[in-house]
Amino acid sequence: MINFNVPTYTDKTKQYILDVFAEKHASGDGKYTKLCHDWFKRQLNCKQALLVHSGTAALEMAAILADLKPGDEVIMPSYTFCSTANAFVLQGAVPVFIDIRPDTLNLDETKIEAAITSKTKAICCVHYAGVSCEMDTIMDIARRYNLLVIEDAAQAFDSYYKGKPLGTIGDMGCFSFHETKNIMSGEGGLFVTNNPKISDRAELIREKGTNRSKFFRGQVDKYTWVDKGSSYLPSDIIAAYLYSVLEISNNIQEKRKYIWQKYYEAFIQLQDQKKIRLPIIPTDCTNNAHMFYFLFDSLETRTDFISYLKRYDIQTPFHYIPLHSAPMGLDHCRTHGDMSITNRVSDTLVRLPIYFDMTDTDLKTTIKTILEFWEK
Ligand SMILES: *Cc1c(COP(=O)(O)O)cnc(C)c1O
């Protein structure tokens, strides 16, 4: 079986997890959480980086920090994971879906302004496959209309837009360390911000609305309930796993980029023959090799492809069912304009196996089997 994804761990993972018990601190914000915070602040060059228990949790924090009133609107793509929308629905806000760009499959920045109403409070952009949205245009619109920008950077670790790390360009950034992402701790996530006002409040919200983080730093002599909040911090056991993976992040990225490049080189001929379309990376954006996908010309070809590969025990999943067509999307969200690109991409995209421990033999078998599909 060639899996679509296999979670990574390292020689140090077990040692670090056992060390958490030696430290006698297995709850949140222990030694390994601090190590991860420092690592991310350096890596992302940002003021605040807070580990949370999932990308979903980071998005929920962002939605609370956006201070939305019931009925406030947040513009986002429909071609995304449900957590992008759920976070705002939980605050009583209304996700407003707009179509995506045909090249990067990111929300189409030229369609944002027409979707803005007096209730619009934020734009939540998703960097699909780790390739940046057109951030200059999005930030310019946000400034002109006084909107917050939340980056769903769940897939965007180690990716850049005009040299800036994704997740740190808008007001808030949300990363995921789910086992399917480049950097992982099974479940896990990170909330980042450079805005000092948001940063102070983010600490409270993550700690059940208490000022416990200030207390631990000796800035107040007792801690108390001062804000809304929930429990978003992970156990230090998760942070220990994550830290062991961060230490090999360069190797992970190198390997993923190698696999991505091999796929690209093998399948460019199919694109030249107009059989498939490969990913497009605009010049201002980098590729973090989070995902390798193709687009087919029809749902039928994709269905045949997936079942062909399945016969050879190779997993090639499709991706999002558009949120605007989901029961919750129909009930709790609004759609602005034509969604034809979202609908077409949802029907025709397929993802190929890519993970750190993928062997050259499995990579070669996957490429060979895919080329054979087209020969038969
Ligand atoms: C993975 C993902 C999430 C959710 O992250 P979890 O860590 O699984 O909660 C949210 N948005 C996008 C775009 C994702 O890919």
Short mmCIF file of C-alpha atoms and ligand atoms in Angstrom, two decimals:
data_model
loop_
_atom_site.label_atom_id
_atom_site.label_comp_id
_atom_site.label_asym_id
_atom_site.label_seq_id
_atom_site.Cartn_x
_atom_site.Cartn_y
_atom_site.Cartn_z
CA MET A 1 0.00 0.00 0.00
CA ILE A 2 1.29 3.46 -0.88
CA ASN A 3 -0.41 5.82 1.55
CA PHE A 4 -1.31 9.38 0.73
CA ASN A 5 0.28 10.42 4.01
CA VAL A 6 2.25 8.84 6.88
CA PRO A 7 2.99 10.78 10.10
CA THR A 8 6.63 11.55 10.90
CA TYR A 9 8.54 11.11 14.15
CA THR A 10 12.27 11.21 14.86
CA ASP A 11 14.99 9.49 16.90
CA LYS A 12 14.43 12.15 19.58
CA THR A 13 10.63 12.01 19.81
CA LYS A 14 10.49 9.36 22.54
CA GLN A 15 13.33 10.91 24.54
CA TYR A 16 11.67 14.34 24.58
CA ILE A 17 8.28 12.94 25.54
CA LEU A 18 9.84 11.03 28.46
CA ASP A 19 11.73 14.18 29.44
CA VAL A 20 8.37 15.93 29.95
CA PHE A 21 7.81 13.55 32.90
CA ALA A 22 11.33 14.15 34.21
CA GLU A 23 10.44 17.86 34.20
CA LYS A 24 7.27 17.00 36.19
CA HIS A 25 5.22 19.29 33.98
CA ALA A 26 2.93 17.56 31.47
CA SER A 27 0.23 20.26 31.21
CA GLY A 28 0.51 23.25 28.90
CA ASP A 29 3.26 25.87 28.65
CA GLY A 30 6.09 23.67 29.92
CA LYS A 31 9.68 23.43 28.73
CA TYR A 32 8.90 22.14 25.22
CA THR A 33 6.10 24.63 24.58
CA LYS A 34 8.58 27.42 25.37
CA LEU A 35 11.18 25.88 23.07
CA CYS A 36 8.58 25.72 20.28
CA HIS A 37 7.45 29.33 20.90
CA ASP A 38 11.02 30.61 20.63
CA TRP A 39 11.64 28.51 17.54
CA PHE A 40 8.57 29.85 15.74
CA LYS A 41 9.22 33.48 16.74
CA ARG A 42 12.68 33.15 15.16
CA GLN A 43 11.50 31.20 12.13
CA LEU A 44 8.51 33.45 11.38
CA ASN A 45 10.07 36.66 12.67
CA CYS A 46 6.86 37.49 14.58
CA LYS A 47 6.09 39.00 18.00
CA GLN A 48 3.66 36.42 19.32
CA ALA A 49 3.53 32.70 18.56
CA LEU A 50 1.29 30.52 20.73
CA LEU A 51 0.99 26.75 20.46
CA VAL A 52 -2.59 25.54 20.41
CA HIS A 53 -4.12 22.09 20.14
CA SER A 54 -5.14 22.37 16.45
CA GLY A 55 -5.39 24.62 13.42
CA THR A 56 -9.10 24.73 14.22
CA ALA A 57 -8.29 26.10 17.71
CA ALA A 58 -6.06 28.81 16.19
CA LEU A 59 -8.93 29.84 13.88
CA GLU A 60 -11.36 29.87 16.82
CA MET A 61 -9.00 32.16 18.74
CA ALA A 62 -8.76 34.45 15.72
CA ALA A 63 -12.56 34.57 15.45
CA ILE A 64 -12.91 35.48 19.15
CA LEU A 65 -10.18 38.13 18.82
CA ALA A 66 -11.94 39.63 15.80
CA ASP A 67 -14.70 40.69 18.22
CA LEU A 68 -17.56 39.87 15.89
CA LYS A 69 -21.20 40.64 16.58
CA PRO A 70 -23.94 38.25 15.46
CA GLY A 71 -24.58 38.84 11.76
CA ASP A 72 -21.12 40.31 11.06
CA GLU A 73 -19.66 38.98 7.83
CA VAL A 74 -16.31 37.39 7.01
CA ILE A 75 -15.27 36.97 3.37
CA MET A 76 -13.55 33.66 2.58
CA PRO A 77 -13.25 30.98 -0.09
CA SER A 78 -15.72 28.09 -0.18
CA TYR A 79 -12.95 25.81 -1.41
CA THR A 80 -11.49 25.15 2.06
CA PHE A 81 -11.78 22.97 5.15
CA CYS A 82 -14.90 23.47 7.27
CA SER A 83 -12.88 24.82 10.23
CA THR A 84 -12.19 28.04 8.29
CA ALA A 85 -15.93 28.80 8.35
CA ASN A 86 -16.89 27.04 11.62
CA ALA A 87 -14.67 29.30 13.70
CA PHE A 88 -16.72 32.32 12.67
CA VAL A 89 -20.09 30.55 12.75
CA LEU A 90 -19.37 29.72 16.42
CA GLN A 91 -19.18 33.50 17.07
CA GLY A 92 -22.54 34.06 15.37
CA ALA A 93 -20.90 35.60 12.30
CA VAL A 94 -21.75 34.78 8.68
CA PRO A 95 -19.10 33.42 6.31
CA VAL A 96 -19.51 34.98 2.86
CA PHE A 97 -18.06 32.78 0.14
CA ILE A 98 -16.48 34.09 -3.04
CA ASP A 99 -14.96 32.14 -5.91
CA ILE A 100 -11.29 31.15 -6.24
CA ARG A 101 -8.64 31.97 -8.83
CA PRO A 102 -8.15 29.33 -11.53
CA ASP A 103 -4.33 29.36 -11.15
CA THR A 104 -3.56 29.11 -7.39
CA LEU A 105 -7.05 28.00 -6.29
CA ASN A 106 -6.89 30.75 -3.63
CA LEU A 107 -9.71 33.22 -3.04
CA ASP A 108 -9.98 35.58 -5.99
CA GLU A 109 -8.90 38.97 -4.66
CA THR A 110 -10.60 40.76 -7.57
CA LYS A 111 -13.97 39.52 -6.23
CA ILE A 112 -13.56 40.74 -2.63
CA GLU A 113 -14.69 44.36 -2.98
CA ALA A 114 -18.02 43.50 -4.61
CA ALA A 115 -18.80 41.17 -1.67
CA ILE A 116 -18.18 43.82 1.02
CA THR A 117 -21.25 45.16 2.87
CA SER A 118 -21.69 47.38 5.96
CA LYS A 119 -21.51 44.16 8.03
CA THR A 120 -18.17 42.94 6.66
CA LYS A 121 -15.55 42.81 9.44
CA ALA A 122 -12.82 40.53 8.15
CA ILE A 123 -11.28 38.63 5.26
CA CYS A 124 -10.11 35.09 5.98
CA CYS A 125 -7.75 34.00 3.24
CA VAL A 126 -6.57 30.41 2.86
CA HIS A 127 -3.14 29.76 1.35
CA TYR A 128 -4.14 26.62 -0.53
CA ALA A 129 -1.39 24.02 -0.92
CA GLY A 130 0.93 26.47 0.86
CA VAL A 131 0.96 28.92 -2.06
CA SER A 132 0.22 32.49 -1.04
CA CYS A 133 -2.91 34.48 -1.80
CA GLU A 134 -2.33 37.85 -3.51
CA MET A 135 -1.58 39.55 -0.19
CA ASP A 136 -0.68 43.08 -1.39
CA THR A 137 -4.14 43.49 -2.94
CA ILE A 138 -5.90 41.85 0.03
CA MET A 139 -4.08 44.07 2.57
CA ASP A 140 -4.83 47.15 0.51
CA ILE A 141 -8.57 46.36 0.39
CA ALA A 142 -8.56 45.59 4.13
CA ARG A 143 -6.92 48.93 4.93
CA ARG A 144 -9.35 50.87 2.75
CA TYR A 145 -12.44 49.23 4.29
CA ASN A 146 -11.01 48.84 7.81
CA LEU A 147 -11.22 45.04 7.81
CA LEU A 148 -9.14 42.50 9.72
CA VAL A 149 -7.16 39.97 7.72
CA ILE A 150 -6.92 36.45 9.13
CA GLU A 151 -4.61 34.06 7.31
CA ASP A 152 -5.59 30.40 7.36
CA ALA A 153 -1.98 29.30 7.00
CA ALA A 154 -2.79 25.71 8.04
CA GLN A 155 -0.92 24.41 4.96
CA ALA A 156 1.56 27.25 4.69
CA PHE A 157 4.49 26.50 7.02
CA ASP A 158 7.80 27.58 5.40
CA SER A 159 6.17 29.46 2.55
CA TYR A 160 6.63 33.11 1.62
CA TYR A 161 5.05 36.00 -0.26
CA LYS A 162 7.56 38.61 -1.47
CA GLY A 163 9.97 37.28 1.15
CA LYS A 164 7.50 37.49 4.06
CA PRO A 165 6.52 34.30 5.92
CA LEU A 166 2.88 33.40 5.33
CA GLY A 167 0.78 33.72 8.47
CA THR A 168 2.57 36.94 9.52
CA ILE A 169 1.29 39.33 6.83
CA GLY A 170 -2.30 39.82 8.02
CA ASP A 171 -3.48 40.64 11.56
CA MET A 172 -3.51 37.00 12.66
CA GLY A 173 -2.16 33.73 11.26
CA CYS A 174 -3.32 30.19 11.99
CA PHE A 175 -1.15 27.12 11.38
CA SER A 176 -2.00 23.44 11.70
CA PHE A 177 0.29 20.60 12.80
CA HIS A 178 -2.20 17.87 12.01
CA GLU A 179 -0.40 14.73 10.87
CA THR A 180 -1.19 15.54 7.21
CA LYS A 181 0.70 18.85 7.29
CA ASN A 182 4.44 19.35 6.58
CA ILE A 183 5.29 19.86 10.28
CA MET A 184 3.22 17.76 12.66
CA SER A 185 2.44 16.67 16.19
CA GLY A 186 -0.49 14.39 15.38
CA GLU A 187 -2.94 17.15 16.25
CA GLY A 188 -1.58 20.62 16.86
CA GLY A 189 -1.56 24.22 15.77
CA LEU A 190 -0.09 27.68 16.17
CA PHE A 191 -1.60 31.13 16.50
CA VAL A 192 0.62 34.06 15.45
CA THR A 193 0.26 37.83 15.41
CA ASN A 194 2.41 40.93 15.17
CA ASN A 195 -0.28 43.25 16.51
CA PRO A 196 0.49 44.12 20.19
CA LYS A 197 -3.17 44.66 21.13
CA ILE A 198 -4.21 41.30 19.71
CA SER A 199 -1.14 39.61 21.16
CA ASP A 200 -1.92 40.46 24.82
CA ARG A 201 -5.53 39.39 24.50
CA ALA A 202 -4.58 36.20 22.64
CA GLU A 203 -2.75 34.95 25.75
CA LEU A 204 -5.87 35.42 27.86
CA ILE A 205 -8.21 33.73 25.42
CA ARG A 206 -5.92 30.71 25.10
CA GLU A 207 -5.80 30.33 28.92
CA LYS A 208 -9.57 30.15 29.68
CA GLY A 209 -9.78 33.95 29.78
CA THR A 210 -7.34 34.16 32.68
CA ASN A 211 -4.12 36.15 33.02
CA ARG A 212 -2.21 33.03 34.07
CA SER A 213 0.57 33.61 31.51
CA LYS A 214 1.30 37.00 33.10
CA PHE A 215 1.25 35.31 36.54
CA PHE A 216 3.82 32.71 35.40
CA ARG A 217 6.05 35.54 34.18
CA GLY A 218 5.70 37.29 37.56
CA GLN A 219 3.89 40.29 36.05
CA VAL A 220 0.87 39.91 38.40
CA ASP A 221 0.80 38.28 41.89
CA LYS A 222 -2.35 36.25 41.37
CA TYR A 223 -4.27 35.22 38.33
CA THR A 224 -7.94 35.67 37.72
CA TRP A 225 -10.70 35.50 35.11
CA VAL A 226 -10.43 38.67 33.02
CA ASP A 227 -11.78 37.89 29.52
CA LYS A 228 -13.75 35.42 27.41
CA GLY A 229 -11.77 32.33 26.61
CA SER A 230 -11.35 28.62 26.38
CA SER A 231 -8.60 26.05 26.77
CA TYR A 232 -6.57 26.16 23.59
CA LEU A 233 -3.11 25.20 24.87
CA PRO A 234 -1.73 21.71 24.19
CA SER A 235 -0.08 19.43 26.73
CA ASP A 236 3.72 19.70 26.83
CA ILE A 237 3.76 16.07 25.59
CA ILE A 238 2.44 17.32 22.24
CA ALA A 239 4.95 20.17 22.28
CA ALA A 240 7.76 17.65 22.91
CA TYR A 241 6.67 15.64 19.85
CA LEU A 242 6.41 18.85 17.81
CA TYR A 243 9.84 20.08 18.92
CA SER A 244 11.47 16.82 17.82
CA VAL A 245 9.90 17.35 14.37
CA LEU A 246 10.93 21.03 14.21
CA GLU A 247 14.55 19.95 14.65
CA ILE A 248 14.37 18.07 11.34
CA SER A 249 12.18 20.59 9.52
CA ASN A 250 14.93 21.37 6.99
CA ASN A 251 15.20 17.68 6.08
CA ILE A 252 11.42 17.38 5.85
CA GLN A 253 11.18 20.37 3.54
CA GLU A 254 14.08 19.19 1.39
CA LYS A 255 12.49 15.75 0.97
CA ARG A 256 9.00 17.09 0.19
CA LYS A 257 10.44 19.48 -2.40
CA TYR A 258 12.40 16.61 -3.95
CA ILE A 259 9.24 14.48 -4.29
CA TRP A 260 7.25 17.46 -5.63
CA GLN A 261 9.93 18.18 -8.27
CA LYS A 262 10.08 14.51 -9.35
CA TYR A 263 6.31 14.51 -9.87
CA TYR A 264 6.47 17.79 -11.78
CA GLU A 265 9.20 16.55 -14.11
CA ALA A 266 7.43 13.23 -14.70
CA PHE A 267 4.03 14.74 -15.48
CA ILE A 268 4.90 17.92 -17.39
CA GLN A 269 4.54 15.88 -20.62
CA LEU A 270 0.92 15.09 -19.69
CA GLN A 271 0.28 18.80 -19.24
CA ASP A 272 1.92 19.50 -22.63
CA GLN A 273 -0.49 16.96 -24.13
CA LYS A 274 -3.34 18.83 -22.40
CA LYS A 275 -4.36 15.76 -20.39
CA ILE A 276 -3.95 17.39 -16.97
CA ARG A 277 -3.04 20.72 -15.41
CA LEU A 278 -0.22 20.93 -12.89
CA PRO A 279 0.11 23.41 -9.95
CA ILE A 280 1.00 27.03 -10.81
CA ILE A 281 3.25 29.04 -8.46
CA PRO A 282 3.13 32.82 -9.16
CA THR A 283 6.49 34.62 -9.18
CA ASP A 284 5.89 36.44 -5.85
CA CYS A 285 5.15 33.13 -4.07
CA THR A 286 7.24 30.18 -2.93
CA ASN A 287 6.28 26.52 -2.95
CA ASN A 288 6.55 24.66 0.40
CA ALA A 289 5.67 21.36 -1.29
CA HIS A 290 2.70 20.86 0.98
CA MET A 291 0.71 19.25 -1.80
CA PHE A 292 1.13 17.89 -5.29
CA TYR A 293 -2.10 17.89 -7.24
CA PHE A 294 -3.42 17.68 -10.81
CA LEU A 295 -6.59 19.00 -12.34
CA PHE A 296 -8.38 16.76 -14.84
CA ASP A 297 -10.74 17.97 -17.53
CA SER A 298 -13.72 16.08 -16.09
CA LEU A 299 -15.09 14.36 -13.01
CA GLU A 300 -15.35 11.10 -15.01
CA THR A 301 -11.62 11.00 -15.80
CA ARG A 302 -10.82 11.74 -12.17
CA THR A 303 -13.10 8.96 -10.93
CA ASP A 304 -11.47 6.49 -13.37
CA PHE A 305 -8.02 7.67 -12.26
CA ILE A 306 -8.68 7.25 -8.54
CA SER A 307 -10.13 3.75 -9.00
CA TYR A 308 -7.27 2.75 -11.33
CA LEU A 309 -4.67 3.80 -8.74
CA LYS A 310 -6.66 2.10 -5.98
CA ARG A 311 -6.33 -1.19 -7.87
CA TYR A 312 -2.55 -0.78 -7.46
CA ASP A 313 -2.99 0.13 -3.76
CA ILE A 314 -2.01 3.78 -4.25
CA GLN A 315 -4.08 6.37 -2.39
CA THR A 316 -4.85 9.50 -4.43
CA PRO A 317 -7.63 11.41 -2.64
CA PHE A 318 -9.65 14.30 -4.03
CA HIS A 319 -10.14 17.33 -1.82
CA TYR A 320 -12.79 19.77 -0.59
CA ILE A 321 -16.49 19.55 -1.27
CA PRO A 322 -17.34 23.28 -1.58
CA LEU A 323 -18.64 24.65 1.74
CA HIS A 324 -21.32 26.68 -0.03
CA SER A 325 -22.97 23.42 -1.12
CA ALA A 326 -22.71 21.71 2.31
CA PRO A 327 -25.77 21.64 4.61
CA MET A 328 -24.11 24.06 7.08
CA GLY A 329 -22.98 26.31 4.24
CA LEU A 330 -26.53 26.51 2.93
CA ASP A 331 -27.97 27.24 6.40
CA HIS A 332 -25.39 29.51 8.03
CA CYS A 333 -23.42 31.16 5.24
CA ARG A 334 -23.93 33.36 2.21
CA THR A 335 -22.48 32.96 -1.27
CA HIS A 336 -21.54 35.98 -3.34
CA GLY A 337 -21.41 35.59 -7.11
CA ASP A 338 -20.65 32.77 -9.44
CA MET A 339 -18.83 29.77 -7.92
CA SER A 340 -17.99 27.96 -11.14
CA ILE A 341 -14.24 27.67 -10.56
CA THR A 342 -14.76 26.34 -7.02
CA ASN A 343 -17.25 23.77 -8.33
CA ARG A 344 -15.00 22.68 -11.20
CA VAL A 345 -11.86 22.36 -9.04
CA SER A 346 -13.78 20.37 -6.44
CA ASP A 347 -14.81 17.90 -9.17
CA THR A 348 -11.49 17.60 -10.96
CA LEU A 349 -8.62 17.86 -8.45
CA VAL A 350 -6.65 14.86 -7.19
CA ARG A 351 -3.75 14.77 -4.71
CA LEU A 352 -0.70 12.48 -4.88
CA PRO A 353 1.17 10.77 -2.01
CA ILE A 354 3.80 13.03 -0.45
CA TYR A 355 5.40 12.59 2.98
CA PHE A 356 8.84 12.68 4.59
CA ASP A 357 9.41 8.92 4.82
CA MET A 358 8.22 8.14 1.29
CA THR A 359 10.79 5.80 -0.32
CA ASP A 360 12.24 6.26 -3.80
CA THR A 361 10.74 2.88 -4.73
CA ASP A 362 7.24 4.05 -3.74
CA LEU A 363 7.76 7.33 -5.57
CA LYS A 364 8.89 5.51 -8.73
CA THR A 365 5.98 3.05 -8.51
CA THR A 366 3.50 5.91 -8.10
CA ILE A 367 4.89 7.80 -11.10
CA LYS A 368 5.04 4.65 -13.27
CA THR A 369 1.47 3.63 -12.39
CA ILE A 370 0.15 7.11 -13.13
CA LEU A 371 1.88 7.21 -16.53
CA GLU A 372 0.43 3.76 -17.30
CA PHE A 373 -3.10 5.02 -16.59
CA TRP A 374 -2.68 7.36 -19.55
CA GLU A 375 -1.17 4.65 -21.76
CA LYS A 376 -4.15 2.31 -21.19
C1 LIG B 1 -5.80 21.31 8.13
C2 LIG B 1 -6.56 22.55 7.91
C3 LIG B 1 -7.31 23.17 8.92
C4 LIG B 1 -7.57 22.53 10.26
O1 LIG B 1 -6.46 22.19 11.00
P1 LIG B 1 -6.60 21.12 12.19
O2 LIG B 1 -5.26 21.18 12.82
O3 LIG B 1 -6.91 19.80 11.56
O4 LIG B 1 -7.66 21.59 13.10
C5 LIG B 1 -7.92 24.37 8.64
N1 LIG B 1 -7.82 24.96 7.44
C6 LIG B 1 -7.13 24.39 6.44
C7 LIG B 1 -7.02 25.10 5.12
C8 LIG B 1 -6.48 23.17 6.63
O5 LIG B 1 -5.81 22.61 5.63
#
